[in-house]
Coordinates of C-alpha atoms and ligand atoms in Angstrom, one line a residue:
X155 CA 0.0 0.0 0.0
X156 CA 1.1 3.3 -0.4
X157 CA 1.9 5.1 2.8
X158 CA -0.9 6.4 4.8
X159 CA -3.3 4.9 2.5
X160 CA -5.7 2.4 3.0
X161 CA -5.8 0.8 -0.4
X162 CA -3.5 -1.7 -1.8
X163 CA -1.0 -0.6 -4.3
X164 CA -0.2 -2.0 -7.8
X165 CA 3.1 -0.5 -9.4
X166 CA 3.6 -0.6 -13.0
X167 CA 6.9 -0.5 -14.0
X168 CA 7.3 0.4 -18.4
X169 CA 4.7 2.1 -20.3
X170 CA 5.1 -0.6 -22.8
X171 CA 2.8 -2.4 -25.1
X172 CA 1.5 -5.2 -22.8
X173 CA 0.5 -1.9 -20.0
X174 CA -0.9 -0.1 -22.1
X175 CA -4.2 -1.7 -22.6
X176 CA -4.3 -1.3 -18.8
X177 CA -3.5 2.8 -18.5
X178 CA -6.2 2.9 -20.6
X179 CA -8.6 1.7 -17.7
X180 CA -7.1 3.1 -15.3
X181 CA -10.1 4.2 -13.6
X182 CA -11.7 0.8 -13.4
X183 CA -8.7 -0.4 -11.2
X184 CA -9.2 2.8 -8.8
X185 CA -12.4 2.4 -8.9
X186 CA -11.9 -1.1 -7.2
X187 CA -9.8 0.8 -4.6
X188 CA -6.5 -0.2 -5.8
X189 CA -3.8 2.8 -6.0
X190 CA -1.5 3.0 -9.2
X191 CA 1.8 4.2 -9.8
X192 CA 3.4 4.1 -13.5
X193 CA 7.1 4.5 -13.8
X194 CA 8.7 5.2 -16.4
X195 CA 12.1 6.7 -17.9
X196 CA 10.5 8.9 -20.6
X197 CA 6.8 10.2 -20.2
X198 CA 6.1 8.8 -24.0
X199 CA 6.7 5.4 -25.2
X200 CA 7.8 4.8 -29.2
X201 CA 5.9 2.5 -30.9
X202 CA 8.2 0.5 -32.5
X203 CA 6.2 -1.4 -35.6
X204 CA 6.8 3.0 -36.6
X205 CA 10.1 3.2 -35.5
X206 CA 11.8 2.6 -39.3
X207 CA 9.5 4.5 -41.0
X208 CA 10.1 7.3 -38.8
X209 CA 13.9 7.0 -39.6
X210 CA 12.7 7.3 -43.3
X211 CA 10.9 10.5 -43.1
X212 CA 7.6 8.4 -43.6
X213 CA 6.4 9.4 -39.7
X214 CA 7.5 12.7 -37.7
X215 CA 8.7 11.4 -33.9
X216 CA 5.2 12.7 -32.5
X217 CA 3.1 10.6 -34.9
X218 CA 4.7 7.5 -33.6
X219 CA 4.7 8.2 -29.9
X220 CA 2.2 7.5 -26.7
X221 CA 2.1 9.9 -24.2
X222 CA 2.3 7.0 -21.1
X223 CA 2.4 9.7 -18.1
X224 CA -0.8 11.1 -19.5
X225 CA -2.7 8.4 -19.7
X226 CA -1.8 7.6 -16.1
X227 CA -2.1 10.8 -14.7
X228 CA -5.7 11.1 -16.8
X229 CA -7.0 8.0 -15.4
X230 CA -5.9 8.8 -11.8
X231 CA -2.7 7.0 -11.3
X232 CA 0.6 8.8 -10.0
X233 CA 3.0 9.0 -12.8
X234 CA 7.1 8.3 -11.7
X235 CA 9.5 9.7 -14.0
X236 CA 12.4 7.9 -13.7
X237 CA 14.1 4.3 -15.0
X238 CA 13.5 1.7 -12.2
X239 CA 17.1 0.5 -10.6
X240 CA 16.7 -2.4 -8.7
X241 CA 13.3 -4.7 -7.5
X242 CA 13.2 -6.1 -3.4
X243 CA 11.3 -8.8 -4.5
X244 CA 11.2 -9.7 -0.6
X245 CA 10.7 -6.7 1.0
X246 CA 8.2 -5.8 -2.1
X247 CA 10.2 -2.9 -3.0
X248 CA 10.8 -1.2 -6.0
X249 CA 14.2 1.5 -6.0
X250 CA 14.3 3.9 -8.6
X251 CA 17.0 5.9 -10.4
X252 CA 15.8 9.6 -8.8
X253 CA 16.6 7.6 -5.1
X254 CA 12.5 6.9 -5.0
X255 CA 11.3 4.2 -3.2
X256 CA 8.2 2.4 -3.8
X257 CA 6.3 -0.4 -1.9
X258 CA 3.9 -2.7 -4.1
X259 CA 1.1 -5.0 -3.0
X260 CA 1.6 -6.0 -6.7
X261 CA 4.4 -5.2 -9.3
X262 CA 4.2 -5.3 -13.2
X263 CA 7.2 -4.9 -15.0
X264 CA 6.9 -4.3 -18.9
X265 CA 10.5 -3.1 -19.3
X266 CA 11.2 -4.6 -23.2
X267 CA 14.3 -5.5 -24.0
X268 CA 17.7 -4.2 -24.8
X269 CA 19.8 -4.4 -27.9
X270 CA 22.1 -7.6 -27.5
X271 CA 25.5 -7.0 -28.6
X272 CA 25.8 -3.9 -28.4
X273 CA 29.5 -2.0 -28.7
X274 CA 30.6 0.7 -27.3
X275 CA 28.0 3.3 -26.9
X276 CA 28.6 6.8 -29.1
X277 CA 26.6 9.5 -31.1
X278 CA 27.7 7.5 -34.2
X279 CA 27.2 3.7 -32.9
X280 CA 23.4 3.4 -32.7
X281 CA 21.7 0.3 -30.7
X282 CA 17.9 0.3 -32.5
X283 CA 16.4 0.5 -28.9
X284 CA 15.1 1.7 -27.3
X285 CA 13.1 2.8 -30.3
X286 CA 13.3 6.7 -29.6
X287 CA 17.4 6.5 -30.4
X288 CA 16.1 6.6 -34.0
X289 CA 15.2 10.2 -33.6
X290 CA 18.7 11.3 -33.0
X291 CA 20.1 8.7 -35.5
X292 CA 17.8 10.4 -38.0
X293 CA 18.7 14.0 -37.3
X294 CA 22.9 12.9 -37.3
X295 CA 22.6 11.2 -40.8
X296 CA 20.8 14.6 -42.2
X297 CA 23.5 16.2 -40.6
X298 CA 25.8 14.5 -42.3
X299 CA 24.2 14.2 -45.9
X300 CA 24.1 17.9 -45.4
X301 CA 28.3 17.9 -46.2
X302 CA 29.1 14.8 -47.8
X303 CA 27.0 11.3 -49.1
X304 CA 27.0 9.4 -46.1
X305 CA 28.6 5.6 -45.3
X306 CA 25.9 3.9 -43.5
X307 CA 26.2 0.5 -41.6
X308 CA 23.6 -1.4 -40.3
X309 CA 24.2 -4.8 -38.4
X310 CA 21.8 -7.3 -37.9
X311 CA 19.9 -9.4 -40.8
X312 CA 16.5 -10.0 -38.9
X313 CA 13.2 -8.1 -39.9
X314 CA 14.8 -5.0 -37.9
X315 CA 18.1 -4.8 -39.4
X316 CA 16.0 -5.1 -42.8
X317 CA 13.8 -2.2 -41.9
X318 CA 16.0 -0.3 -40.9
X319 CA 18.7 -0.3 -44.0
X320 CA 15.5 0.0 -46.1
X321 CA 14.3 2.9 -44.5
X322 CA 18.3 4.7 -44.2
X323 CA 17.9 4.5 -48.3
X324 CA 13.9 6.0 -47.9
X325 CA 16.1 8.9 -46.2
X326 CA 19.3 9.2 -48.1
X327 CA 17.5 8.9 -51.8
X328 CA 19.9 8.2 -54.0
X329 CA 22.8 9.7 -52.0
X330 CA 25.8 7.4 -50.0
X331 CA 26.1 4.2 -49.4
X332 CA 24.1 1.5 -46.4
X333 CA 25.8 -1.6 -46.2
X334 CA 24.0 -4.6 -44.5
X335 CA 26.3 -7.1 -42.2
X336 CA 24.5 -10.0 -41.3
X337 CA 26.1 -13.0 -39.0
X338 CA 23.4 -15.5 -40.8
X339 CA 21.3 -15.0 -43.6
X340 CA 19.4 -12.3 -43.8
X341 CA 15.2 -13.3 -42.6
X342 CA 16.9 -16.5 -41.7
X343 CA 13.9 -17.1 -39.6
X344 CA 11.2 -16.5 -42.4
X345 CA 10.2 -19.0 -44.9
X346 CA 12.7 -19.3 -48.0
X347 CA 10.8 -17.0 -50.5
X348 CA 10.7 -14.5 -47.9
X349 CA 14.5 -14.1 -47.6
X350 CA 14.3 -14.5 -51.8
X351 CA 11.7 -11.8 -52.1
X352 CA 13.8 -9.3 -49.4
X353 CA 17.5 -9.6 -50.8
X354 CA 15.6 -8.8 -54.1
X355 CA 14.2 -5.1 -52.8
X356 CA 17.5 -4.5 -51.1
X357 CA 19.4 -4.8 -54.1
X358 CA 16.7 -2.5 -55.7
X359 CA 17.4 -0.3 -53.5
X360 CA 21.4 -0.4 -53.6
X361 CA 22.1 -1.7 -50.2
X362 CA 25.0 -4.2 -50.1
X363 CA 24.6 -7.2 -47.8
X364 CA 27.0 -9.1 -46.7
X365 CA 25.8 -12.3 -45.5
X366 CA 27.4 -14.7 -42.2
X367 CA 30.2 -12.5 -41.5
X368 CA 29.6 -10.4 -37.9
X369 CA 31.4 -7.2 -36.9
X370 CA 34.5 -8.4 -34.7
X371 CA 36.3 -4.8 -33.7
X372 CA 34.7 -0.8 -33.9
X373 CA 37.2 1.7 -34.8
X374 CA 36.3 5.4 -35.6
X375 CA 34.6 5.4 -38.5
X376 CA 35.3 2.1 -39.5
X377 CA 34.2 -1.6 -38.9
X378 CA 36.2 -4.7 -38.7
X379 CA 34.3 -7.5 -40.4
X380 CA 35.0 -11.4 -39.2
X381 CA 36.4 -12.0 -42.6
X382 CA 38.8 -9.4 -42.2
X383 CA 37.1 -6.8 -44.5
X384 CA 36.5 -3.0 -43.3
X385 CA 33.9 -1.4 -43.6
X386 CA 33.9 2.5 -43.2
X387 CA 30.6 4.1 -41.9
X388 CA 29.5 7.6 -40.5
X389 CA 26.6 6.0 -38.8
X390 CA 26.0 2.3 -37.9
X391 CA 22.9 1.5 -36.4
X392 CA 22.9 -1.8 -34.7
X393 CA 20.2 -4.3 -34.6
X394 CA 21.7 -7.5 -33.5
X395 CA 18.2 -9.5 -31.6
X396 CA 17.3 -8.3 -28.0
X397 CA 18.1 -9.5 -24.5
X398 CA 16.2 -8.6 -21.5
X399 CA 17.5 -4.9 -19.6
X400 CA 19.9 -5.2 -16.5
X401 CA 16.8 -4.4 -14.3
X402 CA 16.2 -7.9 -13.5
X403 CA 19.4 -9.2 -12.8
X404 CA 19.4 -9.0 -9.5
X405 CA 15.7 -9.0 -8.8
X406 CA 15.8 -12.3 -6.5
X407 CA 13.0 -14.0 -9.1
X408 CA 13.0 -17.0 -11.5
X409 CA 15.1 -16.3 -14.4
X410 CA 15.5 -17.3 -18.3
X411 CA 18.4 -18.6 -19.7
X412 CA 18.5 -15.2 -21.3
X413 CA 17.8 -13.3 -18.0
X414 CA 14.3 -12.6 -18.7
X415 CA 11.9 -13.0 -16.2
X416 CA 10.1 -16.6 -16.1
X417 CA 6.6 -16.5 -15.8
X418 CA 3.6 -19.0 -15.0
X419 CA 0.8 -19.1 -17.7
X420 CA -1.0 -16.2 -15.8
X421 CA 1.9 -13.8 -16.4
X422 CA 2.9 -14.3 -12.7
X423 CA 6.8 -15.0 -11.8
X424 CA 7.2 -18.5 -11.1
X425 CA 9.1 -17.2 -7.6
X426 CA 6.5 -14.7 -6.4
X427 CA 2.9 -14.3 -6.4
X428 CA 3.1 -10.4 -6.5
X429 CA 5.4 -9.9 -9.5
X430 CA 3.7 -10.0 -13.1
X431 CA 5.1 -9.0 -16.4
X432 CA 4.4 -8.5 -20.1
X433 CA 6.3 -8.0 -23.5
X434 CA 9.7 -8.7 -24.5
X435 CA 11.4 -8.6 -20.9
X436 CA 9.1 -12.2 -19.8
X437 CA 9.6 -15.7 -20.8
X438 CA 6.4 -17.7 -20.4
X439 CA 7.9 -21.2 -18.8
X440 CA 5.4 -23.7 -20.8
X441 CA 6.2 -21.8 -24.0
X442 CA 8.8 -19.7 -24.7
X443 CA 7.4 -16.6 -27.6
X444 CA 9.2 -15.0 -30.0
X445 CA 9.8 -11.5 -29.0
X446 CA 7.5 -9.7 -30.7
X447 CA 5.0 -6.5 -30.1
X448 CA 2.1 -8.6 -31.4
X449 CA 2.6 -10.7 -28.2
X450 CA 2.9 -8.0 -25.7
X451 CA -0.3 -6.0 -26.9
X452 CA -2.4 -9.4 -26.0
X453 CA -0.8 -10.3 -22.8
X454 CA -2.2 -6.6 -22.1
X455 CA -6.0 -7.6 -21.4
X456 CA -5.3 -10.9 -19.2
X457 CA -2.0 -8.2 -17.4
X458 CA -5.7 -6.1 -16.9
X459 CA -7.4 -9.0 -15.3
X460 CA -4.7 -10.7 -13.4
X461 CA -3.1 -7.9 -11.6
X462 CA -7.2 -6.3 -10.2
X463 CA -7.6 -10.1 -9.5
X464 CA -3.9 -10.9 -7.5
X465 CA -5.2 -7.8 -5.2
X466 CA -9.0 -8.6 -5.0
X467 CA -8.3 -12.2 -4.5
X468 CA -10.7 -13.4 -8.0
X469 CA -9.4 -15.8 -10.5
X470 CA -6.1 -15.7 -12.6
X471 CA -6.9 -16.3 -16.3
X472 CA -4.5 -17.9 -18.4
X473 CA -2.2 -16.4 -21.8
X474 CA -3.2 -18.7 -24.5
X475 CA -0.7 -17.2 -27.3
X476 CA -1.8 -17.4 -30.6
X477 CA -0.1 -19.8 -32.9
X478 CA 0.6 -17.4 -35.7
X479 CA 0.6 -13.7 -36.2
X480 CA 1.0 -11.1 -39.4
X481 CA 4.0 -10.3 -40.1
X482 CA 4.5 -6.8 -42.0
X483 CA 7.7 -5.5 -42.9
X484 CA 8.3 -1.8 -44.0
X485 CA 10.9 -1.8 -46.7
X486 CA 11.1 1.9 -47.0
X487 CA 10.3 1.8 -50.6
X488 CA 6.5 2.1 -50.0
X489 CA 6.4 -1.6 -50.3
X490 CA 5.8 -4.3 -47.1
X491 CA 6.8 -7.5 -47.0
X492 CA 3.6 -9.5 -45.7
X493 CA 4.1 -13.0 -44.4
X494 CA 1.4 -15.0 -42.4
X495 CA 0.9 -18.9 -42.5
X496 CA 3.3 -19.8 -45.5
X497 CA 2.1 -16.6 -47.6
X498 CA 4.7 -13.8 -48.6
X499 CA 3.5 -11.2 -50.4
X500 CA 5.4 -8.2 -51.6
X501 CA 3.7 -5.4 -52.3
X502 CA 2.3 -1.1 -51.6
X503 CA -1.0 -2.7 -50.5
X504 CA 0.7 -4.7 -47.8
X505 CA 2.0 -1.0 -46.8
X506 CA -1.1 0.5 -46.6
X507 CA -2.3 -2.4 -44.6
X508 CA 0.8 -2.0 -42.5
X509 CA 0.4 1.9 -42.4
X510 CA -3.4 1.5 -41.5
X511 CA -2.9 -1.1 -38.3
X512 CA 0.5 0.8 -36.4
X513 CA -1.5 4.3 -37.3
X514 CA -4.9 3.0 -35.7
X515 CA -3.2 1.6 -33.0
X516 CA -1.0 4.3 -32.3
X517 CA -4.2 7.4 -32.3
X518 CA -6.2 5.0 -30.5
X519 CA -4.3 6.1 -27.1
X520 CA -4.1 9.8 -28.2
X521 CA -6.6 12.1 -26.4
X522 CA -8.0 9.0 -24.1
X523 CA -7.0 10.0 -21.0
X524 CA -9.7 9.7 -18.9
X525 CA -9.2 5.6 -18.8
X526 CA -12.5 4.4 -20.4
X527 CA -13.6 0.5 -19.7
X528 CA -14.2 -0.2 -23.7
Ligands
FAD255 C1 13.3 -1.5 -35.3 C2 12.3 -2.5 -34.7 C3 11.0 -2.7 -35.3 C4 10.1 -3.6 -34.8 N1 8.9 -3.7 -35.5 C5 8.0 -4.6 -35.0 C6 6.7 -4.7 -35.6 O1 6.4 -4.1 -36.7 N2 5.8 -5.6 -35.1 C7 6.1 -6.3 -33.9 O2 5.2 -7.1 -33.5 N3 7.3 -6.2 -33.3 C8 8.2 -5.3 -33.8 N4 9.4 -5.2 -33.1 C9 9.6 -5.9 -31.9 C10 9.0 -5.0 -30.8 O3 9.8 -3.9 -30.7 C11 9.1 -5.7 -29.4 O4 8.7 -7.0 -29.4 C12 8.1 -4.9 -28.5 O5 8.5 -3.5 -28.4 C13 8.0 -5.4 -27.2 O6 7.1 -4.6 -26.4 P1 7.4 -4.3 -24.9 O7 6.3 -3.6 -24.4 O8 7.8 -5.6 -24.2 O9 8.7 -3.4 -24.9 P2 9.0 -2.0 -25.4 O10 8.2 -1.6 -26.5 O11 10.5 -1.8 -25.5 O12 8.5 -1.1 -24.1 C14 9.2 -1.1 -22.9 C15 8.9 0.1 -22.1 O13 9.6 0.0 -20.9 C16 10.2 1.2 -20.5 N5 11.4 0.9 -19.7 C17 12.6 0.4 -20.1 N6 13.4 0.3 -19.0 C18 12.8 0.7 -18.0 C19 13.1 0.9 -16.6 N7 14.3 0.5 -16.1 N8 12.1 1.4 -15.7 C20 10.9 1.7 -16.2 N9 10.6 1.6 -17.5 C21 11.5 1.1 -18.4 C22 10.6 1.9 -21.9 O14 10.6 3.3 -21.7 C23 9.4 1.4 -22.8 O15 8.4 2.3 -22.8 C24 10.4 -4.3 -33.6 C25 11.6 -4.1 -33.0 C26 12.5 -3.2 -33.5 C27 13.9 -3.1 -32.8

């Protein structure tokens, strides 16, 4: 509870996508007497499905961003500025970077996940998250365009890495060149014509891959590839998968392999009835997910149920994950790559349908502040 309060108190810890179905109803959890504080380091969260095409010019930062500490403050929650530090799972405390302390009858943590591999941070080294880095990435390659064509590297072959190099070309036009290192094949996860389909728009769009080599040593301005190329950049932007954020560490709870935090299939922590979490930064222990936003936006309903019923002592439900999901990819050059249940489709329609969803989604949490039940 929150001192000198009567009621008990449920801390939310990441305005991510898996919380964000619950600041929306914000008021239907106070209005059951539970208190609600949202931390968070940054009072908006970047959606990442917009992240690339707001690198290319396609978004402006503001079109692609939820304002987290005013939907909590709308719907009657306290709002925390500031990165959570370190969780007491046994003394149910929460320590935050500002020196804050916070009790919790219940804790969510929807924290995401960090860039893995990631090299020595610098203005010109970007890791792709957290997704608002590609804000500044964005203004330094204009910057640089400004005076010369730039050199642009991007590392990492998944659909991020591909997104991203697609979307540097979306901004540079025909100006400089993006080179795209890759430690396996590029969309070596997606079905064969997939990759086929991809490698074909990214020679379209003159990006150079470079295909099961990784990046062994950073110098200024230059890479060292594992077959002993170099690879001179003014920018490299650095998508290499995710791991889960330092945060959990040390939090006393069930871990991963990876370090994320293992849950039960009510989103619980297998070590502690009071701990929850959503998104990229959990591990469900019957069936590991891929980490992807689709998952985290429906954990966010049953995070809204469990967490009012862990303090009002009603039933858990379970997260039954769906089997499949869409996958659209923005390839910068108003083309998608669509791929869901063996189809792959190339094409501006699958754009528009990708435009059309991350838009909806995105304006559907702008202006609603007042944390309606619907
Ligand atoms: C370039 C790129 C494009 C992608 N495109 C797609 C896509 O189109 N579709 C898709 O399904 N997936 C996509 N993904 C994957 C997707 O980003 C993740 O799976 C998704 O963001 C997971 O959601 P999340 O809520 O767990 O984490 P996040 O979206 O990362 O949100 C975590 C939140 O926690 C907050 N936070 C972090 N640390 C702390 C702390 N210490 N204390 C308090 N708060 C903290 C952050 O500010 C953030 O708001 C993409 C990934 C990348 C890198």
């Amino acid at each position: 509870m929150p001192p000198g309060s009567g009621s008990p108190h449920l801390v939310l810890v990441g305005g991510g996508h898996a919380h964000l179905y619950t600041l929306r109803r914000l008021r239907v959890l106070i209005g059951r007497g539970i208190a609600v504080t949202l931390v968070t380091p940054d009072r908006f969260h970047y959606y990442s499905g917009m992240g690339p095409g707001m690198l290319g010019g396609r978004y402006r930062p503001e079109d692609i961003r939820i304002d987290v500490q005013s939907l909590a403050e709308g719907g009657g929650a306290r709002c925390v500025v500031a990165p959570a530090e370190r969780i007491n799972s046994q003394a149910r405390r929460l320590h935050l970077a500002d020196g804050t302390t916070l009790s919790y009858d219940a804790l969510s943590l929807n924290i995401g996940s960090i860039v893995a591999d990631n090299p020595l941070p610098s203005d010109c080294i970007v890791p792709v998250k957290p997704i608002a880095n590609l804000v500044a990435a964005r203004e330094r390659l204009l910057a640089v365009a400004r005076s010369k064509p730039p050199h642009v590297l991007v590392v990492g072959g998944g659909a991020a890495g591909v997104e991203i190099a697609g979307n540097v070309r979306r901004l540079l036009r025909d100006r400089g060149d993006i080179t795209l290192v890759a430690s396996s094949p590029i969309l070596h996860r997606f079905p064969p014509r997939a990759r086929e389909v991809v490698l074909n728009a990214l020679a379209e769009s003159r990006i150079e891959t470079v295909e099961g080599v990784s990046v062994k040593g950073w110098m200024d301005g230059g890479a060292v590839l594992s077959d002993g190329r170099t690879v001179a950049w003014d920018l490299a932007l650095v998508a290499t998968g995710v791991k889960p954020p330092a945060l959990l560490g040390e939090c006393g709870l069930p871990l991963a392999p990876d370090g994320s935090l293992l849950v039960d299939r009510f989103l619980r922590s297998t070590g502690s009835p009071a701990v929850f979490g959503g998104g990229d930064c959990i591990t469900l222990a019957e069936q590991p997910l891929p980490r992807v936003g689709v998952y985290a936006v429906r954990q966010g309903p049953i995070l809204f149920h469990n967490l009012q019923a862990q303090l009002t002592g009603k039933r858990l439900l379970p997260f039954n994950p769906q089997r499949s999901f869409l996958q659209l990819l923005n390839l910068g050059d108003d083309t998608a790559l669509l791929v869901r249940n063996g189809i792959v489709w190339r094409g501006r329609l699958a754009f528009r349908l990708k435009d059309f969803i991350d838009r909806r989604f995105v304006e559907s949490f702008a202006g609603k502040m007042s944390g309606a039940a619907g």
